[in-house]
Amino acid sequence: MIGGNMLRKIIIALGIFICFVLQTTLFKFLALGNIAPNLLLMLTFFVGFIRGKKEGVYVGFFSGLLIDICYGRVIGFNALLLMYIGFLNGAFNKMYYDDEVTLPMGLVCISDFIYNFVFYVFQFLLRARLSFGYYLIHIIIPEMVYTVIITFVFYKLFLKINSTIEKYEKGSAPSFD
Amino acid sequence: MKKVNNEIPIKYIIFTLTGICLVMIICSFAFNGFASPVKNAVSFVVSPATKGMNKLGFYMINKKEDYEKFKSIKEENESLKKQIADMQNDNALSVQDQNELEQLRKLYKLDNEYMDYETVGARIISKDTSNWYSTFTIDKGSDDGIEENMNVIGDGGLVGIVYEVQKNYSLVRSIIDDESNVSAQFAQTSDKCIVKGSLKLMNDGVIQVFNINKDAQINEGDMIVTSNISSRFLPGILIGYVKDITNDSNNLTKSALLTPVVDFAHLDIVLIIKEQKNTGEE
């Protein structure tokens, strides 16, 4: 029988895989004005916020690594960036309540901004693309809005999945070492 | 809530992972393709899923467009039927013209190189995760004879260039990508120029053209093809049509915008030219 802890790991790994596949394919078709939402960032935020720093860091690291391996120009860049975003959201874990929605949406918004800002600085500013204002309006803010909307849509579903796993964990608690 | 654990404290995890990341970043600058085995292994798992999802995406976008077009199609159908009748007439004439053209070509020994390149077809299976780049994955890799720097065409024009090859997939940088530079020339006058992708102009469906000689006799709507002095692109591949020609402030060169012939939003299948530009370096 699979322990609850193992089950959670499998589900999160599956989640990373699904988000990655959706982000590179289906959501590129659902893109509004060429902007697609950042699902892996959403997942990193979610796990960090609900489960705490440690899991946030791991999810961020592996999501980023997957991006780097499949699309990265530099391996490790996205992994590093998403790892810290997972950590940052994990720091707000203590303020997590089921019914609160404003804080998580604010967090995902800020996370997405940080991610794209750092991305801009390292991948575009260093190649002398100086007009930050343009990129802010046409890339960063639309992606922020879109990601927040998608997070809002999926938030309740995520909570549901999380509470189901927690129930399962409690059920199999005696066998937990 | 939390169980008492004797696991490693979070700060050590962060330090370790940061270290790993930094090492990987340095490695990827220092050694080209050091992660190839990992990439292949990952693509083995990811590719089938992305392929399927991409098909679903195309299916959806087609359905959506079908629905939008449905109303106008009926009217169009009527007028098209009339057109067909006319065209059948024209067709008979143009077949004759075609034969004549072929004969003339043979006479003048015009070898149309562009048609003679050996190509291999590939399907686009996924696109870059970030919104910053226009690169995509195709489902052919070194197993199918793809090599780095092979030119990618499709839709009757230049799509981009292969910049990374793995066992069963490759990455293509399209000409509208912000990092793309193509040495090109005007088809009529052979004036050289540089075609450069731009994230800023991508939404308007155009890319930039630089370094056109001030005295070049060019007009809006002129055809731009890859140049014969390019080190990576084969000569004579159509890129697009020029517009909005302006004089640069240095008064030595002109720049312009270019509308690519390829519709990048609806690109599904591309052709990779297996021949590579011979620069005489080897």
Tab-separated table of C-alpha atoms in Angstrom, chain B residues 43-216:
chain	number	residue	atom	x	y	z
B	43	SER	CA	12.035	14.207	-23.932
B	44	PHE	CA	11.330	10.489	-24.069
B	45	VAL	CA	8.674	11.054	-21.413
B	46	VAL	CA	7.507	14.527	-22.359
B	47	SER	CA	7.341	14.309	-26.167
B	48	PRO	CA	4.419	11.877	-26.514
B	49	ALA	CA	2.303	13.950	-24.134
B	50	THR	CA	3.089	17.258	-25.797
B	51	LYS	CA	2.427	15.762	-29.207
B	52	GLY	CA	-1.046	14.677	-28.180
B	53	MET	CA	-1.898	17.916	-26.431
B	54	ASN	CA	-0.682	19.941	-29.374
B	55	LYS	CA	-3.008	18.056	-31.668
B	56	LEU	CA	-5.832	18.842	-29.293
B	57	GLY	CA	-4.812	22.498	-29.358
B	58	PHE	CA	-4.871	22.612	-33.138
B	59	TYR	CA	-8.189	20.820	-33.128
B	60	MET	CA	-9.636	23.433	-30.800
B	61	ILE	CA	-8.279	26.406	-32.683
B	62	ASN	CA	-9.625	24.935	-35.918
B	63	LYS	CA	-13.043	24.368	-34.396
B	64	LYS	CA	-13.132	27.918	-33.109
B	65	GLU	CA	-12.190	29.308	-36.482
B	66	ASP	CA	-14.642	27.005	-38.225
B	67	TYR	CA	-17.403	28.395	-36.095
B	68	GLU	CA	-16.406	31.980	-36.775
B	69	LYS	CA	-16.164	31.370	-40.473
B	70	PHE	CA	-19.337	29.360	-40.831
B	71	LYS	CA	-21.614	32.315	-41.469
B	72	SER	CA	-19.539	33.896	-44.161
B	73	ILE	CA	-18.839	30.579	-45.836
B	74	LYS	CA	-22.266	30.145	-47.390
B	75	GLU	CA	-22.073	33.415	-49.268
B	76	GLU	CA	-18.500	32.689	-50.171
B	77	ASN	CA	-19.512	29.309	-51.527
B	78	GLU	CA	-21.881	30.876	-54.034
B	79	SER	CA	-19.350	33.281	-55.414
B	80	LEU	CA	-16.663	30.610	-55.416
B	81	LYS	CA	-18.723	28.349	-57.608
B	82	LYS	CA	-18.870	31.092	-60.193
B	83	GLN	CA	-15.164	31.632	-59.837
B	84	ILE	CA	-14.455	27.959	-60.386
B	85	ALA	CA	-16.111	28.072	-63.758
B	86	ASP	CA	-13.948	31.009	-64.771
B	87	MET	CA	-10.860	29.451	-63.331
B	88	GLN	CA	-11.251	26.198	-65.183
B	89	ASN	CA	-10.968	28.232	-68.307
B	90	ASP	CA	-7.918	30.069	-67.009
B	91	ASN	CA	-6.413	26.826	-65.828
B	92	ALA	CA	-6.402	25.321	-69.258
B	93	LEU	CA	-4.545	28.362	-70.477
B	94	SER	CA	-2.063	28.367	-67.628
B	95	VAL	CA	-1.228	24.705	-68.105
B	96	GLN	CA	-0.171	25.615	-71.600
B	97	ASP	CA	1.820	28.529	-70.220
B	98	GLN	CA	3.428	26.249	-67.667
B	99	ASN	CA	4.623	23.869	-70.330
B	100	GLU	CA	6.005	26.743	-72.289
B	101	LEU	CA	7.749	28.103	-69.178
B	102	GLU	CA	9.382	24.777	-68.456
B	103	GLN	CA	10.669	24.553	-71.950
B	104	LEU	CA	12.026	28.076	-71.730
B	105	ARG	CA	13.660	27.316	-68.400
B	106	LYS	CA	15.417	24.357	-69.893
B	107	LEU	CA	16.506	26.506	-72.745
B	108	TYR	CA	18.006	29.097	-70.468
B	109	LYS	CA	19.286	26.472	-68.024
B	110	LEU	CA	17.690	28.266	-65.130
B	111	ASP	CA	18.152	25.813	-62.347
B	112	ASN	CA	15.755	26.616	-59.606
B	113	GLU	CA	17.906	25.697	-56.612
B	114	TYR	CA	15.262	26.428	-54.049
B	115	MET	CA	13.121	23.548	-55.302
B	116	ASP	CA	15.999	21.133	-55.427
B	117	TYR	CA	16.939	21.099	-51.758
B	118	GLU	CA	16.354	17.780	-50.063
B	119	THR	CA	13.935	18.362	-47.215
B	120	VAL	CA	12.455	16.368	-44.375
B	121	GLY	CA	9.066	17.142	-42.852
B	122	ALA	CA	8.544	17.584	-39.116
B	123	ARG	CA	5.709	18.435	-36.802
B	124	ILE	CA	5.851	21.191	-34.211
B	125	ILE	CA	5.166	19.547	-30.868
B	126	SER	CA	5.513	22.338	-28.317
B	127	LYS	CA	6.515	25.950	-27.803
B	128	ASP	CA	8.756	27.744	-25.338
B	129	THR	CA	7.317	28.000	-21.834
B	130	SER	CA	8.045	31.680	-21.355
B	131	ASN	CA	6.361	34.505	-23.204
B	132	TRP	CA	9.729	36.027	-24.014
B	133	TYR	CA	10.934	33.805	-26.833
B	134	SER	CA	9.599	32.313	-30.058
B	135	THR	CA	11.333	28.996	-30.149
B	136	PHE	CA	9.638	25.667	-30.651
B	137	THR	CA	10.282	21.930	-30.568
B	138	ILE	CA	9.967	19.664	-33.592
B	139	ASP	CA	9.622	15.891	-33.472
B	140	LYS	CA	12.729	15.056	-35.504
B	141	GLY	CA	16.223	14.810	-34.090
B	142	SER	CA	19.667	13.487	-34.851
B	143	ASP	CA	18.162	10.034	-35.462
B	144	ASP	CA	16.408	11.493	-38.503
B	145	GLY	CA	19.541	13.197	-39.765
B	146	ILE	CA	18.836	16.657	-38.395
B	147	GLU	CA	21.891	18.738	-37.631
B	148	GLU	CA	22.474	22.062	-35.990
B	149	ASN	CA	22.148	25.135	-38.254
B	150	MET	CA	19.875	23.411	-40.735
B	151	ASN	CA	17.371	25.830	-42.261
B	152	VAL	CA	13.696	25.377	-41.545
B	153	ILE	CA	11.081	26.399	-44.108
B	154	GLY	CA	7.339	26.048	-44.278
B	155	ASP	CA	4.306	27.838	-45.631
B	156	GLY	CA	6.390	28.901	-48.638
B	157	GLY	CA	9.009	30.830	-46.730
B	158	LEU	CA	11.786	30.815	-44.168
B	159	VAL	CA	10.662	29.756	-40.683
B	160	GLY	CA	13.934	29.673	-38.798
B	161	ILE	CA	16.993	27.653	-37.963
B	162	VAL	CA	17.700	24.544	-35.890
B	163	TYR	CA	19.801	25.636	-32.906
B	164	GLU	CA	19.831	22.535	-30.784
B	165	VAL	CA	19.572	18.871	-31.735
B	166	GLN	CA	18.869	15.961	-29.462
B	167	LYS	CA	18.272	12.291	-30.247
B	168	ASN	CA	14.596	12.493	-31.180
B	169	TYR	CA	13.721	16.170	-31.065
B	170	SER	CA	15.263	19.515	-31.983
B	171	LEU	CA	14.732	23.135	-31.071
B	172	VAL	CA	14.087	25.726	-33.756
B	173	ARG	CA	14.551	29.459	-33.373
B	174	SER	CA	12.028	31.215	-35.587
B	175	ILE	CA	12.982	34.368	-37.468
B	176	ILE	CA	10.568	36.422	-35.349
B	177	ASP	CA	12.454	35.490	-32.153
B	178	ASP	CA	14.178	38.345	-30.365
B	179	GLU	CA	17.578	36.667	-30.690
B	180	SER	CA	17.247	35.903	-34.399
B	181	ASN	CA	19.448	37.570	-37.024
B	182	VAL	CA	19.310	36.680	-40.701
B	183	SER	CA	21.547	38.037	-43.412
B	184	ALA	CA	19.214	38.817	-46.311
B	185	GLN	CA	18.950	40.682	-49.577
B	186	PHE	CA	16.381	42.225	-51.847
B	187	ALA	CA	15.401	39.766	-54.548
B	188	GLN	CA	15.299	42.354	-57.334
B	189	THR	CA	18.282	44.565	-56.586
B	190	SER	CA	20.476	42.250	-54.439
B	191	ASP	CA	20.914	45.004	-51.854
B	192	LYS	CA	22.118	43.371	-48.666
B	193	CYS	CA	20.396	43.833	-45.321
B	194	ILE	CA	19.927	42.236	-41.903
B	195	VAL	CA	16.558	40.832	-40.845
B	196	LYS	CA	16.150	40.867	-37.096
B	197	GLY	CA	13.320	39.479	-34.980
B	198	SER	CA	11.782	41.652	-32.326
B	199	LEU	CA	9.538	40.863	-29.418
B	200	LYS	CA	8.156	44.384	-29.622
B	201	LEU	CA	6.960	44.100	-33.202
B	202	MET	CA	5.845	40.482	-32.974
B	203	ASN	CA	2.276	41.406	-32.127
B	204	ASP	CA	2.021	43.550	-35.248
B	205	GLY	CA	3.112	40.565	-37.336
B	206	VAL	CA	6.239	42.255	-38.643
B	207	ILE	CA	9.995	42.074	-38.058
B	208	GLN	CA	12.794	44.563	-38.606
B	209	VAL	CA	15.152	45.060	-41.524
B	210	PHE	CA	18.422	46.903	-40.924
B	211	ASN	CA	21.493	48.100	-42.765
B	212	ILE	CA	19.994	48.733	-46.183
B	213	ASN	CA	22.225	50.932	-48.291
B	214	LYS	CA	20.907	54.498	-48.538
B	215	ASP	CA	21.104	54.458	-52.317
B	216	ALA	CA	19.295	51.157	-52.746
